[in-house]
Amino acid sequence: MAVKEEWEALSAECAGCRACPLCETRTKLVFGVGNPQSEIMLIGEGPGEQEDLQGVPFVGPAGKLLDQMLEMIDLDRTKVYIANMVKCRPPRNRDPQPTEQEACRRWLDRQIALVDPKIIVCLGRIAAMGIIKEDFRITREHGQWFDVGGRRVMATYHPSALLRDVSKRPEAFMDLRALRKEIREICTRTY
Ligand code: URA
């Protein structure tokens, strides 16, 4: 199957997913957005209210901040691919439960395989615990690079955390600078 058809098949299959109870309460499934040929993938936690209504990741207040963060290092959502750990909104924006993350993981793993990014940035603790290691400590380990299955992976604070606590923003900016440097060093295309 050509890559374009694989993406179409994957998103159609995902749209019919009923593997966990989040499908009962969602408005729209939030699959992913951006450039599927990018060497850089960002992974968030799960859709919030606006994402659930629009079916697109990071379009609410946290998404606006994410766009500004990307702009600081000359990126935008046409240059990266963005997906979430879970594709359906957890009620009242609670953390997705481990069973929900497990049920949804099949889709994310296939997205990662299709994008085949050189660099993954986990946005926040939930993505970092799912992608890097179960006991990931965001305050201590954000900005550090890990090797996960041959990819360079880093976590930074979730933009929602940066909206709640502006004192964390300088540290997040340092993480973005580290990302910029890594992109220059290992990506083959220019961003
Ligand atoms: N927070 C996330 O983690 N993902 C979104 O898509 C929106 C908010």
PDB file of C-alpha atoms and ligand atoms in Angstrom:
ATOM      1  CA  MET A   1       0.000   0.000   0.000  1.00  0.00           C
ATOM      2  CA  ALA A   2       1.305   3.497  -0.807  1.00  0.00           C
ATOM      3  CA  VAL A   3       1.994   5.727   2.194  1.00  0.00           C
ATOM      4  CA  LYS A   4      -0.938   8.032   1.425  1.00  0.00           C
ATOM      5  CA  GLU A   5      -3.328   5.070   1.390  1.00  0.00           C
ATOM      6  CA  GLU A   6      -1.804   3.757   4.608  1.00  0.00           C
ATOM      7  CA  TRP A   7      -2.572   7.080   6.306  1.00  0.00           C
ATOM      8  CA  GLU A   8      -6.109   7.062   4.965  1.00  0.00           C
ATOM      9  CA  ALA A   9      -6.659   3.475   6.108  1.00  0.00           C
ATOM     10  CA  LEU A  10      -5.205   4.226   9.532  1.00  0.00           C
ATOM     11  CA  SER A  11      -7.323   7.323  10.156  1.00  0.00           C
ATOM     12  CA  ALA A  12     -10.475   5.542   8.917  1.00  0.00           C
ATOM     13  CA  GLU A  13      -9.780   2.566  11.194  1.00  0.00           C
ATOM     14  CA  CYS A  14      -9.054   4.872  14.115  1.00  0.00           C
ATOM     15  CA  ALA A  15     -12.285   6.818  13.521  1.00  0.00           C
ATOM     16  CA  GLY A  16     -14.228   3.614  14.163  1.00  0.00           C
ATOM     17  CA  CYS A  17     -12.331   2.753  17.357  1.00  0.00           C
ATOM     18  CA  ARG A  18     -14.440   1.663  20.325  1.00  0.00           C
ATOM     19  CA  ALA A  19     -11.595   0.124  22.326  1.00  0.00           C
ATOM     20  CA  CYS A  20     -12.165   2.187  25.471  1.00  0.00           C
ATOM     21  CA  PRO A  21     -15.030   4.115  27.110  1.00  0.00           C
ATOM     22  CA  LEU A  22     -13.727   7.522  25.938  1.00  0.00           C
ATOM     23  CA  CYS A  23     -15.442   6.895  22.583  1.00  0.00           C
ATOM     24  CA  GLU A  24     -18.812   7.178  24.360  1.00  0.00           C
ATOM     25  CA  THR A  25     -18.280  10.739  25.540  1.00  0.00           C
ATOM     26  CA  ARG A  26     -16.216  12.282  22.743  1.00  0.00           C
ATOM     27  CA  THR A  27     -17.665  14.708  20.190  1.00  0.00           C
ATOM     28  CA  LYS A  28     -14.956  14.207  17.555  1.00  0.00           C
ATOM     29  CA  LEU A  29     -11.992  11.904  17.465  1.00  0.00           C
ATOM     30  CA  VAL A  30      -8.727  13.858  17.313  1.00  0.00           C
ATOM     31  CA  PHE A  31      -6.322  11.921  15.104  1.00  0.00           C
ATOM     32  CA  GLY A  32      -3.349  14.159  14.300  1.00  0.00           C
ATOM     33  CA  VAL A  33      -2.269  17.237  12.384  1.00  0.00           C
ATOM     34  CA  GLY A  34       0.721  18.615  10.539  1.00  0.00           C
ATOM     35  CA  ASN A  35       3.254  17.293   8.117  1.00  0.00           C
ATOM     36  CA  PRO A  36       3.334  13.475   8.076  1.00  0.00           C
ATOM     37  CA  GLN A  37       6.686  13.608   6.275  1.00  0.00           C
ATOM     38  CA  SER A  38       8.355  15.665   8.984  1.00  0.00           C
ATOM     39  CA  GLU A  39      11.392  14.406  10.862  1.00  0.00           C
ATOM     40  CA  ILE A  40       9.944  15.950  14.028  1.00  0.00           C
ATOM     41  CA  MET A  41       6.914  14.671  15.912  1.00  0.00           C
ATOM     42  CA  LEU A  42       5.243  16.241  18.953  1.00  0.00           C
ATOM     43  CA  ILE A  43       3.121  14.117  21.263  1.00  0.00           C
ATOM     44  CA  GLY A  44       0.609  15.599  23.682  1.00  0.00           C
ATOM     45  CA  GLU A  45      -1.688  14.050  26.222  1.00  0.00           C
ATOM     46  CA  GLY A  46      -5.219  14.085  24.878  1.00  0.00           C
ATOM     47  CA  PRO A  47      -7.846  16.388  23.400  1.00  0.00           C
ATOM     48  CA  GLY A  48      -9.352  19.180  25.483  1.00  0.00           C
ATOM     49  CA  GLU A  49     -12.688  20.894  24.949  1.00  0.00           C
ATOM     50  CA  GLN A  50     -11.840  22.796  21.759  1.00  0.00           C
ATOM     51  CA  GLU A  51      -9.972  19.856  20.237  1.00  0.00           C
ATOM     52  CA  ASP A  52     -12.970  17.611  20.940  1.00  0.00           C
ATOM     53  CA  LEU A  53     -15.281  20.067  19.181  1.00  0.00           C
ATOM     54  CA  GLN A  54     -13.019  20.670  16.180  1.00  0.00           C
ATOM     55  CA  GLY A  55     -11.324  17.278  15.808  1.00  0.00           C
ATOM     56  CA  VAL A  56      -7.848  18.860  15.613  1.00  0.00           C
ATOM     57  CA  PRO A  57      -5.030  18.655  18.215  1.00  0.00           C
ATOM     58  CA  PHE A  58      -3.919  21.756  20.128  1.00  0.00           C
ATOM     59  CA  VAL A  59      -6.431  24.326  18.908  1.00  0.00           C
ATOM     60  CA  GLY A  60      -7.495  25.607  22.352  1.00  0.00           C
ATOM     61  CA  PRO A  61      -5.576  27.959  24.687  1.00  0.00           C
ATOM     62  CA  ALA A  62      -2.691  25.465  25.137  1.00  0.00           C
ATOM     63  CA  GLY A  63      -2.501  25.128  21.370  1.00  0.00           C
ATOM     64  CA  LYS A  64      -2.154  28.883  20.928  1.00  0.00           C
ATOM     65  CA  LEU A  65       0.802  28.824  23.305  1.00  0.00           C
ATOM     66  CA  LEU A  66       2.253  25.792  21.518  1.00  0.00           C
ATOM     67  CA  ASP A  67       2.117  27.732  18.229  1.00  0.00           C
ATOM     68  CA  GLN A  68       4.043  30.585  19.876  1.00  0.00           C
ATOM     69  CA  MET A  69       6.599  28.156  21.287  1.00  0.00           C
ATOM     70  CA  LEU A  70       7.135  26.624  17.847  1.00  0.00           C
ATOM     71  CA  GLU A  71       7.466  30.043  16.264  1.00  0.00           C
ATOM     72  CA  MET A  72      10.286  30.906  18.686  1.00  0.00           C
ATOM     73  CA  ILE A  73      12.423  28.255  16.997  1.00  0.00           C
ATOM     74  CA  ASP A  74      11.207  28.881  13.431  1.00  0.00           C
ATOM     75  CA  LEU A  75       8.792  25.959  13.418  1.00  0.00           C
ATOM     76  CA  ASP A  76       5.066  25.844  12.865  1.00  0.00           C
ATOM     77  CA  ARG A  77       2.458  23.116  12.598  1.00  0.00           C
ATOM     78  CA  THR A  78       3.076  22.669   8.865  1.00  0.00           C
ATOM     79  CA  LYS A  79       6.659  21.625   9.650  1.00  0.00           C
ATOM     80  CA  VAL A  80       6.004  19.046  12.385  1.00  0.00           C
ATOM     81  CA  TYR A  81       3.511  16.256  12.971  1.00  0.00           C
ATOM     82  CA  ILE A  82       1.387  16.482  16.140  1.00  0.00           C
ATOM     83  CA  ALA A  83      -0.570  13.692  17.817  1.00  0.00           C
ATOM     84  CA  ASN A  84      -1.784  12.783  21.287  1.00  0.00           C
ATOM     85  CA  MET A  85      -1.464   9.765  23.582  1.00  0.00           C
ATOM     86  CA  VAL A  86      -5.246   9.366  23.443  1.00  0.00           C
ATOM     87  CA  LYS A  87      -7.448  10.363  20.534  1.00  0.00           C
ATOM     88  CA  CYS A  88     -10.672  11.016  22.463  1.00  0.00           C
ATOM     89  CA  ARG A  89     -11.220  13.652  25.138  1.00  0.00           C
ATOM     90  CA  PRO A  90     -11.150  12.412  28.726  1.00  0.00           C
ATOM     91  CA  PRO A  91     -14.228  13.843  30.495  1.00  0.00           C
ATOM     92  CA  ARG A  92     -13.568  17.174  32.252  1.00  0.00           C
ATOM     93  CA  ASN A  93      -9.974  17.037  30.952  1.00  0.00           C
ATOM     94  CA  ARG A  94      -8.891  14.493  33.552  1.00  0.00           C
ATOM     95  CA  ASP A  95      -5.649  12.560  32.928  1.00  0.00           C
ATOM     96  CA  PRO A  96      -6.177   9.656  30.535  1.00  0.00           C
ATOM     97  CA  GLN A  97      -6.129   6.439  32.560  1.00  0.00           C
ATOM     98  CA  PRO A  98      -3.413   3.830  31.904  1.00  0.00           C
ATOM     99  CA  THR A  99      -6.018   1.423  30.445  1.00  0.00           C
ATOM    100  CA  GLU A 100      -7.234   4.152  28.055  1.00  0.00           C
ATOM    101  CA  GLN A 101      -3.674   4.947  27.020  1.00  0.00           C
ATOM    102  CA  GLU A 102      -2.978   1.275  26.435  1.00  0.00           C
ATOM    103  CA  ALA A 103      -6.124   0.855  24.350  1.00  0.00           C
ATOM    104  CA  CYS A 104      -5.186   3.880  22.232  1.00  0.00           C
ATOM    105  CA  ARG A 105      -1.508   3.085  21.885  1.00  0.00           C
ATOM    106  CA  ARG A 106      -1.982   0.997  18.720  1.00  0.00           C
ATOM    107  CA  TRP A 107      -2.896   4.185  16.798  1.00  0.00           C
ATOM    108  CA  LEU A 108      -0.021   6.264  18.099  1.00  0.00           C
ATOM    109  CA  ASP A 109       2.482   3.492  17.412  1.00  0.00           C
ATOM    110  CA  ARG A 110       1.277   3.272  13.816  1.00  0.00           C
ATOM    111  CA  GLN A 111       1.452   7.052  13.443  1.00  0.00           C
ATOM    112  CA  ILE A 112       5.033   7.023  14.748  1.00  0.00           C
ATOM    113  CA  ALA A 113       5.939   4.178  12.381  1.00  0.00           C
ATOM    114  CA  LEU A 114       4.463   6.026   9.381  1.00  0.00           C
ATOM    115  CA  VAL A 115       6.002   9.426  10.184  1.00  0.00           C
ATOM    116  CA  ASP A 116       9.259   7.710  11.194  1.00  0.00           C
ATOM    117  CA  PRO A 117      10.547  10.872  12.931  1.00  0.00           C
ATOM    118  CA  LYS A 118      14.167  11.369  13.911  1.00  0.00           C
ATOM    119  CA  ILE A 119      13.056  13.479  16.877  1.00  0.00           C
ATOM    120  CA  ILE A 120      10.063  13.115  19.216  1.00  0.00           C
ATOM    121  CA  VAL A 121       9.119  15.819  21.710  1.00  0.00           C
ATOM    122  CA  CYS A 122       6.789  14.730  24.498  1.00  0.00           C
ATOM    123  CA  LEU A 123       4.588  17.567  25.671  1.00  0.00           C
ATOM    124  CA  GLY A 124       4.180  17.016  29.385  1.00  0.00           C
ATOM    125  CA  ARG A 125       4.423  14.275  31.929  1.00  0.00           C
ATOM    126  CA  ILE A 126       1.779  11.900  30.578  1.00  0.00           C
ATOM    127  CA  ALA A 127       3.391  11.642  27.135  1.00  0.00           C
ATOM    128  CA  ALA A 128       6.872  11.390  28.672  1.00  0.00           C
ATOM    129  CA  MET A 129       5.771   8.544  30.972  1.00  0.00           C
ATOM    130  CA  GLY A 130       4.194   6.727  28.043  1.00  0.00           C
ATOM    131  CA  ILE A 131       6.991   7.237  25.528  1.00  0.00           C
ATOM    132  CA  ILE A 132      10.242   7.595  27.487  1.00  0.00           C
ATOM    133  CA  LYS A 133       9.815   5.709  30.776  1.00  0.00           C
ATOM    134  CA  GLU A 134       7.103   5.004  33.299  1.00  0.00           C
ATOM    135  CA  ASP A 135       8.835   6.824  36.160  1.00  0.00           C
ATOM    136  CA  PHE A 136       9.699   9.957  34.154  1.00  0.00           C
ATOM    137  CA  ARG A 137       9.918  13.073  36.361  1.00  0.00           C
ATOM    138  CA  ILE A 138       9.137  16.126  34.285  1.00  0.00           C
ATOM    139  CA  THR A 139      10.584  18.703  36.702  1.00  0.00           C
ATOM    140  CA  ARG A 140      13.893  16.837  36.872  1.00  0.00           C
ATOM    141  CA  GLU A 141      14.227  15.318  33.428  1.00  0.00           C
ATOM    142  CA  HIS A 142      12.678  17.791  30.988  1.00  0.00           C
ATOM    143  CA  GLY A 143      15.118  18.917  28.327  1.00  0.00           C
ATOM    144  CA  GLN A 144      17.214  15.748  28.520  1.00  0.00           C
ATOM    145  CA  TRP A 145      17.616  13.578  25.425  1.00  0.00           C
ATOM    146  CA  PHE A 146      16.796   9.881  25.521  1.00  0.00           C
ATOM    147  CA  ASP A 147      17.247   7.197  22.898  1.00  0.00           C
ATOM    148  CA  VAL A 148      13.968   5.368  22.346  1.00  0.00           C
ATOM    149  CA  GLY A 149      13.975   2.762  19.597  1.00  0.00           C
ATOM    150  CA  GLY A 150      16.688   4.636  17.681  1.00  0.00           C
ATOM    151  CA  ARG A 151      14.927   8.005  17.897  1.00  0.00           C
ATOM    152  CA  ARG A 152      16.015  11.063  19.872  1.00  0.00           C
ATOM    153  CA  VAL A 153      13.301  11.811  22.396  1.00  0.00           C
ATOM    154  CA  MET A 154      12.922  14.706  24.796  1.00  0.00           C
ATOM    155  CA  ALA A 155      10.124  15.979  27.024  1.00  0.00           C
ATOM    156  CA  THR A 156       9.261  19.522  27.914  1.00  0.00           C
ATOM    157  CA  TYR A 157       6.499  21.060  29.982  1.00  0.00           C
ATOM    158  CA  HIS A 158       2.999  20.793  28.601  1.00  0.00           C
ATOM    159  CA  PRO A 159       1.793  24.186  27.305  1.00  0.00           C
ATOM    160  CA  SER A 160      -1.176  23.946  29.736  1.00  0.00           C
ATOM    161  CA  ALA A 161       1.325  23.765  32.613  1.00  0.00           C
ATOM    162  CA  LEU A 162       3.061  26.838  31.197  1.00  0.00           C
ATOM    163  CA  LEU A 163      -0.277  28.665  31.104  1.00  0.00           C
ATOM    164  CA  ARG A 164      -0.878  27.800  34.768  1.00  0.00           C
ATOM    165  CA  ASP A 165       2.667  28.546  35.946  1.00  0.00           C
ATOM    166  CA  VAL A 166       4.580  31.168  33.959  1.00  0.00           C
ATOM    167  CA  SER A 167       7.665  30.690  36.153  1.00  0.00           C
ATOM    168  CA  LYS A 168       8.347  27.456  34.218  1.00  0.00           C
ATOM    169  CA  ARG A 169       8.567  29.270  30.879  1.00  0.00           C
ATOM    170  CA  PRO A 170      12.310  30.091  30.921  1.00  0.00           C
ATOM    171  CA  GLU A 171      13.079  26.391  31.435  1.00  0.00           C
ATOM    172  CA  ALA A 172      10.737  25.458  28.583  1.00  0.00           C
ATOM    173  CA  PHE A 173      12.535  27.999  26.415  1.00  0.00           C
ATOM    174  CA  MET A 174      15.852  26.297  27.165  1.00  0.00           C
ATOM    175  CA  ASP A 175      14.276  22.982  26.099  1.00  0.00           C
ATOM    176  CA  LEU A 176      13.181  24.581  22.828  1.00  0.00           C
ATOM    177  CA  ARG A 177      16.710  25.821  22.242  1.00  0.00           C
ATOM    178  CA  ALA A 178      18.007  22.295  22.828  1.00  0.00           C
ATOM    179  CA  LEU A 179      15.439  21.064  20.307  1.00  0.00           C
ATOM    180  CA  ARG A 180      16.566  23.654  17.762  1.00  0.00           C
ATOM    181  CA  LYS A 181      20.179  22.530  18.216  1.00  0.00           C
ATOM    182  CA  GLU A 182      19.271  18.853  17.832  1.00  0.00           C
ATOM    183  CA  ILE A 183      17.280  19.586  14.665  1.00  0.00           C
ATOM    184  CA  ARG A 184      20.299  21.378  13.174  1.00  0.00           C
ATOM    185  CA  GLU A 185      22.540  18.458  14.087  1.00  0.00           C
ATOM    186  CA  ILE A 186      20.532  15.446  12.987  1.00  0.00           C
ATOM    187  CA  CYS A 187      17.744  16.422  10.607  1.00  0.00           C
ATOM    188  CA  THR A 188      18.500  16.140   6.927  1.00  0.00           C
ATOM    189  CA  ARG A 189      15.935  18.717   5.775  1.00  0.00           C
ATOM    190  CA  THR A 190      15.959  22.389   6.728  1.00  0.00           C
ATOM    191  CA  TYR A 191      13.266  23.611   9.099  1.00  0.00           C
TER     192      TYR A 191
HETATM  193  N1  URA B   1      -3.640  19.166  25.307  1.00  0.00           N
HETATM  194  C1  URA B   1      -3.107  18.072  24.725  1.00  0.00           C
HETATM  195  O1  URA B   1      -2.325  17.359  25.329  1.00  0.00           O
HETATM  196  N2  URA B   1      -3.448  17.803  23.482  1.00  0.00           N
HETATM  197  C2  URA B   1      -4.287  18.547  22.780  1.00  0.00           C
HETATM  198  O2  URA B   1      -4.543  18.226  21.621  1.00  0.00           O
HETATM  199  C3  URA B   1      -4.819  19.692  23.402  1.00  0.00           C
HETATM  200  C4  URA B   1      -4.485  19.981  24.669  1.00  0.00           C
END
